[in-house]
Amino acid sequence: GVSGAAELKHASYKITGDPERQDGESNSLVKMTCSRSNFRAAGWQEDDFRKPIVTIAAPYSNSMPCNNQFRDLADVLGEEIERLGGKAHFCFTPVISDGQSQGCRAMRYSLVSREVITDCIEVMHEGYHADAIVTLGGCDKSVPAAVMPLARQDMIGLSLFGGPALPGLHPGKTEKDSVKERELDPGTVMEAIGKYGRGLIDMEELHTIECVSLPGSGTCSAMFTAC
């Protein structure tokens, strides 16, 4: 609860100022006056300096379905952390999708993005002496990247899965057709490219599959590494 949250504040005294330290000591209230002045400029209030700082790390982009809901999810987490007496500290990192980038030069950035995400989370957590962390993961690279910094620095925290997407529904299929034909996913799109190349489907069908296979936010609605 709120009353017990202050007991969880340890590491963040180094940046907000430790009332137990003498004025001339490192990390004392006096020494960290400038730090608090910057926090106040960002909207922090007097009581916030007595709260544990909790990093909320979310690989986020508005351009990919796996993670485009993470800003909203991070806000929900932040509200709950503050309700319980903590101080939310947000960290939004880059994120690259395998599904979007494959087949073009952008794919070269996908694998390395895992390390970049991990580094970004570590920098934002350690750089603010946060006390605990909650991370969100939701695609091939951000799922492991959201966990790796916790292990690297032995952080107090947990990693949450952002949730899978629903399958798409083919408008031209009925209950008489197989589930594989009716319910579509990213794998369906990839297979459709090959089918079109072999002349098994026409451009109209390929376009239909493109438009309906991924109906909204969430990680791949298929058994890929994102899930």
CSV table of C-alpha atoms in Angstrom, one decimal:
chain,number,residue,atom,x,y,z
A,1,GLY,CA,0.0,0.0,0.0
A,2,VAL,CA,0.9,3.7,0.0
A,3,SER,CA,2.2,3.7,3.6
A,4,GLY,CA,4.6,0.8,2.9
A,5,ALA,CA,5.9,2.1,-0.4
A,6,ALA,CA,8.4,4.4,1.1
A,7,GLU,CA,10.2,1.4,2.7
A,8,LEU,CA,11.0,0.3,-0.9
A,9,LYS,CA,13.0,3.4,-1.6
A,10,HIS,CA,16.7,2.7,-1.5
A,11,ALA,CA,18.7,3.3,-4.7
A,12,SER,CA,16.8,6.4,-5.7
A,13,TYR,CA,18.0,8.3,-2.6
A,14,LYS,CA,21.3,8.6,-4.6
A,15,ILE,CA,19.6,11.0,-7.1
A,16,THR,CA,16.8,12.6,-5.0
A,17,GLY,CA,19.1,13.1,-1.9
A,18,ASP,CA,19.5,10.9,1.2
A,19,PRO,CA,18.3,12.6,4.4
A,20,GLU,CA,20.5,10.2,6.4
A,21,ARG,CA,23.7,11.6,4.9
A,22,GLN,CA,25.6,14.6,6.2
A,23,ASP,CA,25.4,17.8,4.1
A,24,GLY,CA,29.0,17.4,2.7
A,25,GLU,CA,28.6,13.7,1.7
A,26,SER,CA,27.9,12.4,-1.7
A,27,ASN,CA,24.2,11.9,-2.4
A,28,SER,CA,23.1,14.1,0.5
A,29,LEU,CA,20.1,16.3,0.3
A,30,VAL,CA,22.3,19.3,-0.1
A,31,LYS,CA,24.5,17.7,-2.8
A,32,MET,CA,21.4,16.6,-4.8
A,33,THR,CA,19.7,20.0,-4.7
A,34,CYS,CA,20.2,20.6,-8.5
A,35,SER,CA,18.9,17.1,-9.3
A,36,ARG,CA,15.7,17.8,-7.4
A,37,SER,CA,15.4,21.2,-9.1
A,38,ASN,CA,15.4,19.4,-12.5
A,39,PHE,CA,12.8,16.9,-11.3
A,40,ARG,CA,10.6,19.8,-10.1
A,41,ALA,CA,10.8,21.3,-13.6
A,42,ALA,CA,9.4,18.0,-15.0
A,43,GLY,CA,6.4,18.2,-12.6
A,44,TRP,CA,7.6,16.4,-9.5
A,45,GLN,CA,6.1,17.5,-6.2
A,46,GLU,CA,7.6,17.5,-2.7
A,47,ASP,CA,6.1,14.2,-1.7
A,48,ASP,CA,7.5,12.5,-4.9
A,49,PHE,CA,11.1,12.7,-3.5
A,50,ARG,CA,10.1,10.3,-0.7
A,51,LYS,CA,8.7,7.7,-3.1
A,52,PRO,CA,10.5,4.8,-4.7
A,53,ILE,CA,11.2,5.4,-8.4
A,54,VAL,CA,9.8,2.6,-10.6
A,55,THR,CA,10.9,2.4,-14.2
A,56,ILE,CA,8.3,1.5,-16.8
A,57,ALA,CA,10.2,0.4,-19.9
A,58,ALA,CA,8.3,-0.1,-23.1
A,59,PRO,CA,9.7,-0.6,-26.6
A,60,TYR,CA,7.2,1.6,-28.5
A,61,SER,CA,6.4,2.7,-32.0
A,62,ASN,CA,3.1,3.9,-33.5
A,63,SER,CA,4.1,2.1,-36.7
A,64,MET,CA,4.0,-1.5,-35.7
A,65,PRO,CA,1.1,-3.5,-34.3
A,66,CYS,CA,3.1,-5.6,-31.9
A,67,ASN,CA,4.0,-2.6,-29.7
A,68,ASN,CA,1.8,0.3,-30.8
A,69,GLN,CA,-0.5,-0.1,-27.7
A,70,PHE,CA,2.5,0.0,-25.3
A,71,ARG,CA,2.3,3.7,-24.6
A,72,ASP,CA,-1.3,3.2,-23.4
A,73,LEU,CA,-0.4,0.1,-21.3
A,74,ALA,CA,2.6,2.0,-19.8
A,75,ASP,CA,0.2,4.8,-18.7
A,76,VAL,CA,-2.0,2.2,-17.0
A,77,LEU,CA,1.0,0.8,-15.2
A,78,GLY,CA,2.1,4.2,-14.2
A,79,GLU,CA,-1.3,5.2,-12.7
A,80,GLU,CA,-1.3,2.0,-10.7
A,81,ILE,CA,2.2,2.4,-9.4
A,82,GLU,CA,1.5,6.0,-8.3
A,83,ARG,CA,-1.8,4.9,-6.7
A,84,LEU,CA,0.2,2.4,-4.6
A,85,GLY,CA,2.7,5.1,-3.6
A,86,GLY,CA,5.5,4.8,-6.1
A,87,LYS,CA,6.8,7.3,-8.6
A,88,ALA,CA,6.5,6.2,-12.3
A,89,HIS,CA,9.6,6.8,-14.5
A,90,PHE,CA,8.9,6.1,-18.2
A,91,CYS,CA,11.4,4.7,-20.7
A,92,PHE,CA,10.3,4.3,-24.3
A,93,THR,CA,12.8,2.5,-26.5
A,94,PRO,CA,13.2,1.9,-30.3
A,95,VAL,CA,11.7,-1.2,-31.7
A,96,ILE,CA,11.9,-3.0,-35.0
A,97,SER,CA,9.6,-5.7,-36.3
A,98,ASP,CA,10.9,-8.8,-38.1
A,99,GLY,CA,7.6,-9.1,-39.9
A,100,GLN,CA,7.7,-5.6,-41.3
A,101,SER,CA,11.4,-5.4,-42.1
A,102,GLN,CA,12.0,-8.8,-43.8
A,103,GLY,CA,12.6,-8.7,-47.5
A,104,CYS,CA,14.3,-5.3,-47.4
A,105,ARG,CA,17.5,-3.7,-46.0
A,106,ALA,CA,15.6,-2.7,-42.8
A,107,MET,CA,16.0,-6.3,-41.6
A,108,ARG,CA,19.6,-5.6,-40.9
A,109,TYR,CA,18.5,-3.5,-38.0
A,110,SER,CA,16.1,-6.0,-36.5
A,111,LEU,CA,18.5,-8.4,-34.7
A,112,VAL,CA,20.7,-5.7,-33.4
A,113,SER,CA,17.7,-3.9,-32.0
A,114,ARG,CA,17.4,-6.4,-29.3
A,115,GLU,CA,20.7,-5.2,-27.8
A,116,VAL,CA,19.8,-1.6,-28.4
A,117,ILE,CA,16.5,-2.0,-26.5
A,118,THR,CA,18.3,-3.7,-23.6
A,119,ASP,CA,20.9,-1.0,-23.5
A,120,CYS,CA,18.2,1.7,-23.6
A,121,ILE,CA,16.3,0.2,-20.7
A,122,GLU,CA,19.5,-0.3,-18.6
A,123,VAL,CA,20.6,3.3,-19.3
A,124,MET,CA,17.3,4.8,-18.3
A,125,HIS,CA,16.9,2.7,-15.2
A,126,GLU,CA,20.5,2.9,-13.8
A,127,GLY,CA,20.8,6.6,-15.0
A,128,TYR,CA,18.0,7.5,-12.6
A,129,HIS,CA,18.9,5.2,-9.8
A,130,ALA,CA,15.4,3.7,-9.9
A,131,ASP,CA,14.4,1.3,-7.2
A,132,ALA,CA,12.4,-1.2,-9.3
A,133,ILE,CA,11.3,-1.8,-12.9
A,134,VAL,CA,8.4,-3.2,-14.9
A,135,THR,CA,9.1,-3.9,-18.6
A,136,LEU,CA,6.8,-4.7,-21.5
A,137,GLY,CA,7.7,-7.0,-24.4
A,138,GLY,CA,5.7,-7.9,-27.5
A,139,CYS,CA,7.6,-8.9,-30.6
A,140,ASP,CA,10.5,-11.1,-31.6
A,141,LYS,CA,13.2,-8.8,-30.3
A,142,SER,CA,11.5,-6.8,-27.6
A,143,VAL,CA,10.4,-9.9,-25.6
A,144,PRO,CA,14.0,-11.0,-24.8
A,145,ALA,CA,15.2,-7.4,-24.8
A,146,ALA,CA,12.7,-6.5,-22.0
A,147,VAL,CA,14.0,-9.3,-19.8
A,148,MET,CA,17.8,-9.1,-20.4
A,149,PRO,CA,18.4,-5.8,-18.5
A,150,LEU,CA,16.8,-7.3,-15.3
A,151,ALA,CA,19.3,-10.2,-15.4
A,152,ARG,CA,22.3,-8.0,-16.4
A,153,GLN,CA,22.0,-5.7,-13.4
A,154,ASP,CA,20.1,-8.0,-11.0
A,155,MET,CA,17.2,-5.5,-11.0
A,156,ILE,CA,14.1,-5.7,-8.8
A,157,GLY,CA,11.2,-6.1,-11.2
A,158,LEU,CA,9.3,-8.1,-13.6
A,159,SER,CA,8.6,-8.3,-17.4
A,160,LEU,CA,5.1,-8.5,-18.8
A,161,PHE,CA,3.9,-9.7,-22.2
A,162,GLY,CA,1.9,-7.1,-24.1
A,163,GLY,CA,-0.6,-9.6,-25.4
A,164,PRO,CA,-1.3,-11.4,-28.7
A,165,ALA,CA,-3.3,-10.1,-31.7
A,166,LEU,CA,-6.6,-11.7,-32.7
A,167,PRO,CA,-6.6,-13.7,-36.0
A,168,GLY,CA,-8.0,-12.1,-39.1
A,169,LEU,CA,-11.1,-13.5,-40.7
A,170,HIS,CA,-11.3,-14.1,-44.4
A,171,PRO,CA,-14.5,-12.3,-45.8
A,172,GLY,CA,-15.0,-14.9,-48.4
A,173,LYS,CA,-14.8,-18.0,-46.2
A,174,THR,CA,-17.6,-19.7,-44.2
A,175,GLU,CA,-17.9,-22.5,-41.6
A,176,LYS,CA,-17.7,-25.0,-44.5
A,177,ASP,CA,-14.1,-24.0,-45.0
A,178,SER,CA,-11.2,-25.1,-42.7
A,179,VAL,CA,-10.1,-23.0,-39.8
A,180,LYS,CA,-6.8,-22.4,-41.6
A,181,GLU,CA,-8.7,-20.9,-44.5
A,182,ARG,CA,-11.0,-18.8,-42.3
A,183,GLU,CA,-8.7,-17.5,-39.6
A,184,LEU,CA,-5.6,-15.7,-40.9
A,185,ASP,CA,-2.4,-14.5,-39.4
A,186,PRO,CA,1.0,-13.2,-40.5
A,187,GLY,CA,2.0,-16.7,-41.6
A,188,THR,CA,-1.0,-16.6,-44.0
A,189,VAL,CA,0.4,-13.5,-45.6
A,190,MET,CA,3.8,-15.0,-46.1
A,191,GLU,CA,2.4,-18.2,-47.6
A,192,ALA,CA,0.1,-16.1,-49.8
A,193,ILE,CA,3.2,-14.4,-51.4
A,194,GLY,CA,4.5,-17.8,-52.4
A,195,LYS,CA,1.1,-18.9,-53.6
A,196,TYR,CA,0.8,-15.8,-55.8
A,197,GLY,CA,4.3,-16.5,-57.2
A,198,ARG,CA,3.3,-20.0,-58.2
A,199,GLY,CA,0.0,-18.8,-59.7
A,200,LEU,CA,-2.2,-20.5,-57.1
A,201,ILE,CA,-4.0,-17.2,-56.2
A,202,ASP,CA,-4.5,-14.0,-58.1
A,203,MET,CA,-3.6,-10.4,-57.1
A,204,GLU,CA,-7.1,-9.7,-55.8
A,205,GLU,CA,-6.9,-12.6,-53.3
A,206,LEU,CA,-3.4,-11.6,-52.3
A,207,HIS,CA,-4.6,-8.1,-51.6
A,208,THR,CA,-7.6,-9.4,-49.6
A,209,ILE,CA,-5.3,-11.5,-47.4
A,210,GLU,CA,-2.9,-8.5,-47.0
A,211,CYS,CA,-5.8,-6.3,-45.7
A,212,VAL,CA,-7.6,-8.7,-43.3
A,213,SER,CA,-4.9,-11.0,-41.9
A,214,LEU,CA,-3.7,-8.6,-39.1
A,215,PRO,CA,-6.9,-6.9,-37.8
A,216,GLY,CA,-5.3,-4.9,-35.0
A,217,SER,CA,-2.7,-4.5,-32.2
A,218,GLY,CA,-0.9,-7.3,-30.6
A,219,THR,CA,1.9,-9.7,-31.3
A,220,CYS,CA,1.7,-12.2,-34.1
A,221,SER,CA,-1.5,-14.4,-33.8
A,222,ALA,CA,0.6,-17.4,-34.7
A,223,MET,CA,3.1,-19.6,-32.9
A,224,PHE,CA,6.1,-17.5,-33.8
A,225,THR,CA,8.9,-16.3,-31.4
A,226,ALA,CA,7.0,-13.2,-30.5
A,227,CYS,CA,4.6,-15.3,-28.4
